[in-house]
Amino acid sequence: MIPAAFEYARPTTVDEALQAIAEGGDDVKVLAGGQSLIPVMRLRLAAPETVVDLGRVAELRGVRDDGDALVIGAMTTHHDVMTDPLVQQYAPLIAEATETVADRQVRARGTFGGALVHADPAGDLPAVALALDAEFVIAGPEGRRTVPAAEFFVDYLTTAVEEGELLVEVRVPKLAGEWGMRYEKFNRVAQAWSIVAVAAVVRREDGHIAEARIGLTNMGTTPLRASAVEAALAGAPATPETIAAAARSAAEGTSPTSDLNAQADYREHLAQVLTRRAVTAAAGL
Ligand SMILES: Cc1cc2nc3c(=O)[nH]c(=O)nc-3n(C[C@H](O)[C@H](O)[C@H](O)COP(=O)(O)OP(=O)(O)OC[C@H]3O[C@@H](n4cnc5c(N)ncnc54)[C@H](O)[C@@H]3O)c2cc1C
């Protein structure tokens, strides 16, 4: 179908974009890679009065080194994120998960920020951002604010980005050395969305797991941390048996849906299996 008619703005700076959003009327949509927004507009499930295209806002693109953190611009494409040397060195989990997102065409246009603001429960990057304790920099008419990942994903397809605001960049703490990471995704065919996936980040010390952070994809309306597993692993010996025992709590506190791909109890089972695999690999076993 053809989308309903809309006004179109193509700013070149964040300030111009915020102004265009403020002046765009009651229903304004920001356009990033368009991989989720355009299909929804073509189906007329969204009919914004104004579309503000961020494609020419150069300051929103790219990855930069900022001391203890990597800063990933919201408009950096999936392809550019996963091939970036800084991402590969300090946050390889992001590169690994992004490689599983859709296909080359979608990754060439879809953006890091667009995927995070869209916040699809089956999307791969939200659970990764949660496991990495990333921070989200949001710009609005009042200035900029920073929101931790734990508060960014509010509900189904809903984030802390309010009307009139823009996600500008994501700050990811640099992790290297004693940290290991793994993304385990279960889907029916290659290039499909996750039925369930698990992002694990583990710090190993003297044969023990000093700290484990585990993000779950598609186990609720938002990405979730497997807190019971994290607690069971903190300070535990890094052995396959300990990890397998801890992973049995992976579905605790989750609320997965049943749909054509999987029943809720099957998703709970997958969460346990994938958590065991992801933590084992992240712990270097
Ligand atoms: C065939 C197909 C398969 C896919 N498979 C997967 C998959 O396996 N895993 C996965 O994770 N994803 C998958 N995706 C989604 C993909 O990651 C998209 O790139 C992503 O959902 C949206 O990113 P985008 O840049 O295209 O955003 P857009 O479609 O342009 O925007 C999405 C939403 O976010 C808002 N938005 C975008 N950027 C900003 C910003 N900076 N500030 C505020 N609001 C913003 C828009 O207004 C819109 O509401 C798939 C998509 C397609 C088409």
Coordinates of N, CA and C in Angstrom, one line a residue, residues 61-272:
R61 N 25.9 10.0 13.3 CA 26.5 8.8 12.7 C 27.9 8.6 13.3
G62 N 28.3 7.3 13.4 CA 29.7 6.9 13.7 C 29.9 6.5 15.2
V63 N 31.0 5.9 15.4 CA 31.4 5.3 16.7 C 32.7 6.1 17.1
R64 N 32.7 6.6 18.4 CA 33.9 7.2 18.8 C 34.3 6.8 20.2
D65 N 35.6 7.0 20.5 CA 36.2 6.5 21.8 C 36.1 7.7 22.7
D66 N 35.5 7.5 23.9 CA 35.4 8.5 24.9 C 35.9 8.0 26.2
G67 N 37.1 7.7 26.3 CA 37.7 7.3 27.6 C 37.2 5.9 28.0
D68 N 36.4 5.8 29.0 CA 35.9 4.5 29.5 C 34.8 4.0 28.7
A69 N 34.3 4.8 27.8 CA 33.1 4.3 27.0 C 33.3 4.5 25.5
L70 N 32.5 3.7 24.8 CA 32.3 3.8 23.3 C 31.1 4.6 23.2
V71 N 31.0 5.5 22.2 CA 29.8 6.3 22.0 C 29.4 5.9 20.5
I72 N 28.2 5.4 20.4 CA 27.6 5.0 19.1 C 26.5 5.9 18.8
G73 N 26.7 6.6 17.7 CA 25.6 7.5 17.2 C 24.4 6.8 16.8
A74 N 23.2 7.4 17.1 CA 21.9 6.7 16.9 C 21.7 6.3 15.4
M75 N 22.3 7.1 14.5 CA 22.0 6.9 13.1 C 23.1 6.0 12.4
T76 N 24.0 5.4 13.2 CA 25.0 4.5 12.7 C 24.3 3.2 12.2
T77 N 24.5 2.8 11.0 CA 23.8 1.6 10.5 C 24.3 0.4 11.1
H78 N 23.5 -0.7 11.1 CA 23.9 -2.0 11.7 C 25.2 -2.4 11.0
H79 N 25.3 -2.2 9.7 CA 26.6 -2.6 9.0 C 27.8 -1.9 9.6
D80 N 27.6 -0.6 9.8 CA 28.8 0.2 10.2 C 29.1 -0.1 11.7
V81 N 28.1 -0.5 12.5 CA 28.4 -0.8 13.9 C 29.1 -2.2 13.9
M82 N 28.7 -3.2 13.2 CA 29.3 -4.5 13.4 C 30.7 -4.6 12.7
T83 N 31.0 -3.7 11.9 CA 32.3 -3.7 11.3 C 33.3 -2.7 11.9
D84 N 32.8 -2.0 12.9 CA 33.7 -1.0 13.5 C 34.7 -1.6 14.4
P85 N 36.0 -1.2 14.3 CA 37.1 -1.8 15.1 C 36.9 -1.6 16.6
L86 N 36.4 -0.4 17.0 CA 36.2 -0.1 18.4 C 35.1 -1.1 19.0
V87 N 34.1 -1.2 18.3 CA 33.0 -2.1 18.7 C 33.5 -3.6 18.8
Q88 N 34.3 -4.0 17.8 CA 34.8 -5.3 17.9 C 35.8 -5.5 19.0
Q89 N 36.5 -4.5 19.4 CA 37.5 -4.6 20.5 C 36.9 -4.6 21.9
Y90 N 36.0 -3.6 22.1 CA 35.5 -3.3 23.4 C 34.0 -3.8 23.7
A91 N 33.3 -4.1 22.6 CA 31.9 -4.5 22.8 C 31.5 -5.5 21.7
P92 N 32.3 -6.6 21.6 CA 32.1 -7.6 20.6 C 30.7 -8.2 20.6
L93 N 30.1 -8.2 21.8 CA 28.7 -8.7 21.9 C 27.8 -7.9 20.9
I94 N 28.0 -6.6 20.8 CA 27.1 -5.8 19.9 C 27.3 -6.3 18.4
A95 N 28.6 -6.5 18.1 CA 28.9 -6.9 16.7 C 28.3 -8.3 16.4
E96 N 28.4 -9.2 17.4 CA 27.9 -10.6 17.3 C 26.4 -10.6 17.1
A97 N 25.7 -9.8 18.0 CA 24.2 -9.8 17.9 C 23.8 -9.1 16.6
T98 N 24.5 -8.0 16.2 CA 24.1 -7.3 15.0 C 24.2 -8.1 13.7
E99 N 25.2 -9.0 13.7 CA 25.4 -9.9 12.6 C 24.1 -10.8 12.4
T100 N 23.4 -11.0 13.5 CA 22.2 -11.9 13.3 C 20.9 -11.1 13.0
V101 N 21.0 -9.8 12.8 CA 19.9 -9.0 12.5 C 19.6 -9.1 11.0
A102 N 18.4 -9.6 10.7 CA 17.9 -9.6 9.3 C 19.0 -10.0 8.3
D103 N 19.0 -9.3 7.2 CA 19.9 -9.6 6.1 C 20.8 -8.4 5.8
R104 N 21.6 -8.5 4.8 CA 22.5 -7.4 4.4 C 21.8 -6.1 4.1
Q105 N 20.7 -6.3 3.3 CA 20.0 -5.1 2.9 C 19.4 -4.3 4.1
V106 N 18.8 -5.1 5.0 CA 18.2 -4.4 6.2 C 19.4 -3.8 7.0
R107 N 20.5 -4.5 7.1 CA 21.6 -4.0 7.9 C 22.3 -2.8 7.3
A108 N 22.1 -2.7 6.0 CA 22.8 -1.5 5.3 C 22.0 -0.3 5.6
R109 N 20.7 -0.4 5.8 CA 19.9 0.8 6.1 C 19.4 1.0 7.5
G110 N 19.1 -0.1 8.2 CA 18.6 -0.1 9.6 C 19.7 0.5 10.5
T111 N 19.3 1.2 11.5 CA 20.2 1.8 12.4 C 20.2 1.3 13.8
F112 N 21.3 1.5 14.5 CA 21.5 1.1 15.9 C 20.4 1.8 16.7
G113 N 20.3 3.1 16.6 CA 19.4 3.8 17.4 C 17.9 3.5 17.1
G114 N 17.6 3.3 15.8 CA 16.3 3.0 15.3 C 15.8 1.7 15.9
A115 N 16.7 0.7 15.9 CA 16.3 -0.6 16.5 C 16.1 -0.5 18.0
L116 N 16.9 0.3 18.7 CA 16.7 0.5 20.2 C 15.4 1.3 20.5
V117 N 15.2 2.3 19.8 CA 13.9 3.1 20.1 C 12.7 2.4 19.7
H118 N 12.8 1.6 18.6 CA 11.6 0.8 18.2 C 11.3 -0.2 19.3
A119 N 12.3 -0.8 19.9 CA 12.1 -1.7 21.1 C 11.2 -2.8 20.9
D120 N 11.3 -3.5 19.7 CA 10.6 -4.7 19.5 C 11.0 -5.8 20.5
P121 N 10.1 -6.5 21.2 CA 10.5 -7.5 22.1 C 11.4 -8.6 21.5
A122 N 11.3 -8.8 20.2 CA 12.1 -9.8 19.5 C 13.4 -9.2 18.9
G123 N 13.5 -7.9 19.1 CA 14.7 -7.3 18.5 C 16.0 -7.7 19.3
D124 N 17.1 -7.8 18.6 CA 18.3 -8.3 19.3 C 19.1 -7.3 20.1
L125 N 19.0 -6.0 19.8 CA 19.9 -5.1 20.4 C 19.5 -4.6 21.8
P126 N 18.2 -4.6 22.1 CA 17.8 -4.1 23.5 C 18.4 -5.0 24.6
A127 N 18.3 -6.3 24.5 CA 18.9 -7.2 25.5 C 20.4 -7.0 25.6
V128 N 21.0 -6.8 24.5 CA 22.5 -6.6 24.5 C 22.8 -5.3 25.2
A129 N 22.0 -4.2 25.0 CA 22.3 -2.9 25.6 C 22.1 -3.1 27.1
L130 N 21.1 -3.9 27.5 CA 20.8 -4.1 28.9 C 21.9 -4.9 29.6
A131 N 22.4 -5.9 28.9 CA 23.5 -6.7 29.5 C 24.8 -5.9 29.6
L132 N 25.0 -4.9 28.7 CA 26.2 -4.1 28.7 C 26.1 -2.9 29.6
D133 N 24.9 -2.7 30.3 CA 24.7 -1.5 31.1 C 25.0 -0.2 30.3
A134 N 24.5 -0.2 29.1 CA 24.6 1.0 28.2 C 23.8 2.2 28.8
E135 N 24.1 3.4 28.3 CA 23.4 4.6 28.7 C 22.9 5.3 27.4
F136 N 21.7 5.8 27.5 CA 21.1 6.4 26.3 C 21.0 7.9 26.5
V137 N 21.6 8.7 25.5 CA 21.6 10.1 25.5 C 20.4 10.6 24.7
I138 N 19.5 11.3 25.3 CA 18.3 11.7 24.6 C 18.3 13.3 24.6
A139 N 18.0 13.8 23.4 CA 17.9 15.3 23.3 C 16.5 15.7 23.1
G140 N 16.1 16.8 23.8 CA 14.8 17.4 23.7 C 14.8 18.9 23.8
P141 N 13.6 19.5 23.8 CA 13.6 21.0 23.8 C 14.3 21.5 25.1
E142 N 14.3 20.8 26.2 CA 14.9 21.3 27.4 C 16.4 21.0 27.5
G143 N 17.0 20.3 26.5 CA 18.4 19.9 26.6 C 18.6 18.4 26.5
R144 N 19.7 17.9 27.0 CA 20.0 16.5 26.9 C 19.9 15.8 28.3
R145 N 19.5 14.6 28.3 CA 19.5 13.8 29.5 C 20.0 12.4 29.2
T146 N 20.5 11.7 30.2 CA 21.1 10.4 30.0 C 20.3 9.4 30.9
V147 N 19.8 8.3 30.2 CA 19.0 7.3 30.8 C 19.7 6.0 30.8
P148 N 19.8 5.3 32.0 CA 20.5 4.0 32.0 C 19.6 2.9 31.3
A149 N 20.2 1.9 30.7 CA 19.5 0.9 30.0 C 18.3 0.3 30.8
A150 N 18.6 0.2 32.1 CA 17.6 -0.5 33.0 C 16.3 0.4 33.1
E151 N 16.4 1.7 32.7 CA 15.2 2.5 32.7 C 14.7 2.9 31.3
F152 N 15.4 2.5 30.3 CA 15.1 2.9 28.9 C 13.9 2.2 28.3
F153 N 13.9 0.9 28.6 CA 12.8 0.1 27.9 C 11.6 0.0 28.9
V154 N 10.6 0.8 28.5 CA 9.5 1.0 29.5 C 8.4 0.0 29.3
D155 N 8.0 -0.3 28.1 CA 6.9 -1.3 27.9 C 7.0 -1.7 26.4
Y156 N 6.0 -2.5 26.0 CA 5.9 -3.0 24.6 C 6.1 -1.8 23.6
L157 N 7.1 -1.9 22.8 CA 7.4 -0.8 21.8 C 7.5 0.6 22.4
T158 N 7.8 0.7 23.6 CA 7.8 2.0 24.3 C 9.1 2.2 25.1
T159 N 9.8 3.3 24.8 CA 11.0 3.6 25.6 C 10.9 4.9 26.3
A160 N 12.0 5.3 26.9 CA 12.0 6.6 27.7 C 12.0 7.8 26.8
V161 N 12.2 7.6 25.5 CA 12.2 8.7 24.5 C 10.7 9.3 24.4
E162 N 10.6 10.5 24.9 CA 9.2 11.1 24.9 C 8.9 11.8 23.6
E163 N 7.7 12.2 23.4 CA 7.3 13.0 22.3 C 8.2 14.2 22.2
G164 N 8.6 14.6 21.1 CA 9.4 15.9 21.0 C 10.9 15.6 21.2
E165 N 11.3 14.3 21.5 CA 12.7 14.0 21.8 C 13.3 13.1 20.7
L166 N 14.6 13.1 20.8 CA 15.4 12.2 19.9 C 16.4 11.4 20.6
L167 N 16.6 10.2 20.3 CA 17.8 9.5 20.8 C 19.0 9.9 20.0
V168 N 20.0 10.4 20.7 CA 21.2 11.0 20.0 C 22.3 10.0 19.9
E169 N 22.6 9.4 21.0 CA 23.8 8.4 21.0 C 23.6 7.4 22.2
V170 N 24.4 6.4 22.1 CA 24.4 5.4 23.2 C 25.8 5.2 23.7
R171 N 26.0 5.3 25.0 CA 27.3 5.1 25.6 C 27.4 3.7 26.1
V172 N 28.5 3.0 25.7 CA 28.6 1.6 26.1 C 30.0 1.5 26.8
P173 N 29.9 1.1 28.1 CA 31.2 1.0 28.9 C 32.1 0.0 28.1
K174 N 33.4 0.4 28.1 CA 34.4 -0.5 27.4 C 34.7 -1.7 28.3
L175 N 34.5 -2.8 27.7 CA 34.8 -4.1 28.5 C 35.8 -4.9 27.7
A176 N 37.0 -5.2 28.3 CA 37.9 -6.0 27.5 C 38.7 -6.8 28.6
G177 N 39.7 -7.5 28.2 CA 40.6 -8.2 29.2 C 39.8 -9.4 29.8
E178 N 39.5 -9.3 31.1 CA 38.9 -10.4 31.8 C 37.4 -10.6 31.5
W179 N 36.8 -9.8 30.7 CA 35.4 -9.9 30.3 C 35.2 -10.8 29.1
G180 N 34.3 -11.7 29.2 CA 33.9 -12.5 28.0 C 32.4 -12.3 27.7
M181 N 32.0 -12.5 26.4 CA 30.7 -12.2 26.0 C 30.2 -13.2 25.0
R182 N 28.9 -13.4 25.0 CA 28.3 -14.3 23.9 C 26.8 -14.0 23.7
Y183 N 26.4 -13.9 22.5 CA 24.9 -13.8 22.1 C 24.5 -15.1 21.5
E184 N 23.5 -15.8 22.2 CA 22.9 -17.0 21.7 C 21.5 -16.8 21.2
K185 N 21.2 -16.9 19.9 CA 19.9 -16.6 19.4 C 19.3 -17.9 18.8
F186 N 18.0 -18.1 19.1 CA 17.3 -19.2 18.6 C 16.2 -18.7 17.6
N187 N 16.3 -19.1 16.4 CA 15.3 -18.7 15.4 C 15.1 -19.9 14.5
R188 N 14.0 -19.9 13.7 CA 13.7 -21.1 12.9 C 14.5 -21.1 11.7
V189 N 14.7 -20.0 11.1 CA 15.6 -19.9 9.9 C 16.6 -18.8 10.0
A190 N 17.7 -18.9 9.3 CA 18.7 -17.8 9.4 C 18.0 -16.5 8.9
Q191 N 18.4 -15.4 9.5 CA 18.0 -14.0 9.1 C 16.6 -13.7 9.7
A192 N 16.0 -14.6 10.6 CA 14.7 -14.3 11.2 C 14.9 -13.7 12.5
W193 N 13.8 -13.2 13.0 CA 13.8 -12.6 14.4 C 14.0 -13.7 15.4
S194 N 14.4 -13.2 16.6 CA 14.6 -14.2 17.7 C 13.3 -14.8 18.2
I195 N 13.3 -16.1 18.4 CA 12.2 -16.7 19.2 C 12.5 -16.4 20.6
V196 N 13.7 -16.7 21.0 CA 14.3 -16.3 22.3 C 15.8 -16.1 22.0
A197 N 16.4 -15.2 22.7 CA 17.9 -15.0 22.6 C 18.4 -14.6 24.0
V198 N 19.7 -14.8 24.2 CA 20.3 -14.5 25.5 C 21.7 -13.8 25.2
A199 N 21.9 -12.7 25.9 CA 23.1 -11.9 25.8 C 23.8 -12.1 27.2
A200 N 25.0 -12.7 27.2 CA 25.7 -12.9 28.4 C 27.1 -12.1 28.4
V201 N 27.3 -11.5 29.5 CA 28.6 -10.8 29.7 C 29.1 -11.3 31.1
V202 N 30.4 -11.8 31.1 CA 30.9 -12.5 32.3 C 32.3 -12.0 32.6
R203 N 32.6 -11.7 33.9 CA 33.9 -11.3 34.3 C 34.5 -12.5 35.1
R204 N 35.6 -13.1 34.6 CA 36.1 -14.3 35.3 C 37.4 -13.8 36.1
E205 N 37.5 -14.4 37.3 CA 38.6 -14.1 38.2 C 39.1 -15.3 38.9
D206 N 40.3 -15.7 38.8 CA 40.8 -16.9 39.6 C 39.9 -18.1 39.5
G207 N 39.4 -18.5 38.3 CA 38.6 -19.7 38.2 C 37.2 -19.5 38.7
H208 N 36.8 -18.3 39.1 CA 35.5 -18.0 39.5 C 34.8 -17.0 38.6
I209 N 33.5 -16.9 38.7 CA 32.7 -15.9 37.9 C 32.5 -14.7 38.9
A210 N 33.3 -13.6 38.7 CA 33.2 -12.5 39.6 C 31.8 -11.8 39.4
E211 N 31.4 -11.7 38.1 CA 30.2 -11.0 37.8 C 29.6 -11.5 36.5
A212 N 28.3 -11.7 36.5 CA 27.6 -12.1 35.2 C 26.4 -11.2 35.0
R213 N 26.3 -10.7 33.8 CA 25.1 -9.9 33.4 C 24.4 -10.6 32.2
I214 N 23.2 -10.8 32.4 CA 22.5 -11.6 31.3 C 21.2 -10.9 30.9
G215 N 21.1 -10.6 29.6 CA 19.9 -10.0 29.0 C 19.1 -11.0 28.2
L216 N 17.8 -11.0 28.4 CA 16.9 -11.9 27.7 C 16.1 -11.2 26.6
T217 N 16.1 -11.7 25.4 CA 15.3 -11.2 24.3 C 14.0 -12.0 24.1
N218 N 12.9 -11.3 24.0 CA 11.6 -11.9 23.7 C 11.1 -12.8 24.9
M219 N 11.4 -12.5 26.1 CA 10.9 -13.2 27.3 C 9.9 -12.3 28.0
G220 N 9.4 -11.2 27.4 CA 8.4 -10.3 28.0 C 8.2 -9.2 27.0
T221 N 7.5 -8.2 27.5 CA 7.2 -7.0 26.6 C 8.4 -6.1 26.4
T222 N 9.4 -6.2 27.3 CA 10.6 -5.5 27.2 C 11.8 -6.5 27.4
P223 N 13.0 -6.1 27.0 CA 14.1 -7.0 27.4 C 14.3 -7.1 28.9
L224 N 14.8 -8.2 29.4 CA 14.8 -8.4 30.8 C 16.2 -8.9 31.2
R225 N 16.6 -8.7 32.5 CA 17.8 -9.3 33.0 C 17.4 -10.5 33.7
A226 N 18.2 -11.6 33.6 CA 18.0 -12.8 34.3 C 18.6 -12.7 35.7
S227 N 18.0 -12.0 36.6 CA 18.6 -11.6 37.8 C 18.9 -12.8 38.7
A228 N 18.0 -13.8 38.7 CA 18.2 -14.9 39.6 C 19.5 -15.7 39.2
V229 N 19.7 -15.8 37.9 CA 20.9 -16.4 37.4 C 22.2 -15.6 37.7
E230 N 22.0 -14.3 37.5 CA 23.2 -13.4 37.9 C 23.6 -13.6 39.3
A231 N 22.6 -13.6 40.2 CA 22.9 -13.7 41.7 C 23.5 -15.1 41.9
A232 N 23.0 -16.1 41.3 CA 23.5 -17.5 41.6 C 25.0 -17.6 41.1
L233 N 25.3 -16.9 40.0 CA 26.7 -17.0 39.5 C 27.7 -16.1 40.1
A234 N 27.3 -15.1 40.8 CA 28.3 -14.1 41.4 C 29.1 -14.8 42.4
G235 N 30.4 -14.9 42.2 CA 31.3 -15.6 43.1 C 31.4 -17.1 43.0
A236 N 30.6 -17.7 42.1 CA 30.6 -19.1 42.0 C 31.8 -19.6 41.1
P237 N 32.2 -20.9 41.4 CA 33.3 -21.5 40.5 C 32.8 -21.5 39.1
A238 N 33.7 -21.2 38.2 CA 33.4 -21.2 36.7 C 33.5 -22.6 36.2
T239 N 32.5 -23.4 36.5 CA 32.4 -24.8 36.0 C 31.1 -25.0 35.2
P240 N 31.1 -25.9 34.3 CA 29.9 -26.2 33.5 C 28.8 -26.6 34.4
E241 N 29.1 -27.3 35.5 CA 28.0 -27.8 36.4 C 27.3 -26.6 37.1
T242 N 28.1 -25.7 37.6 CA 27.6 -24.5 38.4 C 26.7 -23.7 37.4
I243 N 27.3 -23.5 36.2 CA 26.5 -22.7 35.2 C 25.2 -23.3 34.8
A244 N 25.2 -24.6 34.6 CA 24.0 -25.4 34.2 C 23.0 -25.2 35.4
A245 N 23.4 -25.3 36.6 CA 22.5 -25.3 37.7 C 21.9 -23.8 37.8
A246 N 22.7 -22.8 37.7 CA 22.2 -21.4 37.7 C 21.3 -21.1 36.6
A247 N 21.6 -21.7 35.4 CA 20.8 -21.3 34.2 C 19.3 -21.9 34.3
R248 N 19.1 -22.8 35.3 CA 17.7 -23.3 35.4 C 16.8 -22.2 35.9
S249 N 17.3 -21.1 36.5 CA 16.4 -20.0 37.0 C 16.2 -19.0 35.9
A250 N 16.7 -19.2 34.7 CA 16.6 -18.1 33.7 C 15.3 -17.6 33.4
A251 N 14.2 -18.4 33.5 CA 12.9 -17.9 33.2 C 12.2 -17.3 34.4
E252 N 12.8 -17.2 35.5 CA 12.2 -16.7 36.8 C 11.9 -15.2 36.5
G253 N 10.7 -14.8 36.8 CA 10.4 -13.3 36.7 C 10.1 -12.9 35.3
T254 N 10.0 -13.8 34.3 CA 9.7 -13.4 32.9 C 8.3 -13.7 32.6
S255 N 7.8 -13.1 31.5 CA 6.4 -13.4 31.1 C 6.3 -13.5 29.6
P256 N 6.9 -14.6 29.0 CA 6.9 -14.7 27.6 C 5.5 -14.9 27.0
T257 N 5.3 -14.5 25.7 CA 4.0 -14.8 25.1 C 4.0 -16.1 24.4
S258 N 2.8 -16.6 24.1 CA 2.6 -17.7 23.2 C 2.2 -17.1 21.8
D259 N 2.8 -17.6 20.7 CA 2.4 -17.2 19.4 C 2.7 -18.3 18.4
L260 N 2.6 -18.0 17.1 CA 2.8 -19.0 16.1 C 4.1 -19.7 16.1
N261 N 5.1 -19.0 16.6 CA 6.5 -19.5 16.7 C 6.7 -20.4 17.8
A262 N 6.1 -20.1 19.0 CA 6.4 -20.9 20.2 C 5.4 -20.6 21.3
Q263 N 5.2 -21.6 22.1 CA 4.3 -21.5 23.3 C 5.2 -20.9 24.4
A264 N 4.6 -20.3 25.4 CA 5.3 -19.6 26.5 C 6.3 -20.6 27.2
D265 N 5.8 -21.9 27.5 CA 6.6 -22.8 28.2 C 7.8 -23.2 27.4
Y266 N 7.7 -23.3 26.1 CA 8.8 -23.6 25.2 C 9.8 -22.5 25.3
R267 N 9.3 -21.2 25.3 CA 10.3 -20.1 25.4 C 11.0 -20.2 26.8
E268 N 10.3 -20.6 27.8 CA 11.0 -20.7 29.1 C 12.1 -21.7 29.1
H269 N 11.8 -22.8 28.4 CA 12.8 -23.9 28.2 C 14.0 -23.3 27.4
L270 N 13.7 -22.6 26.3 CA 14.8 -22.0 25.5 C 15.7 -21.1 26.3
A271 N 15.0 -20.3 27.2 CA 15.8 -19.3 28.0 C 16.8 -20.0 28.8
Q272 N 16.4 -21.2 29.4 CA 17.4 -21.9 30.2 C 18.5 -22.5 29.4

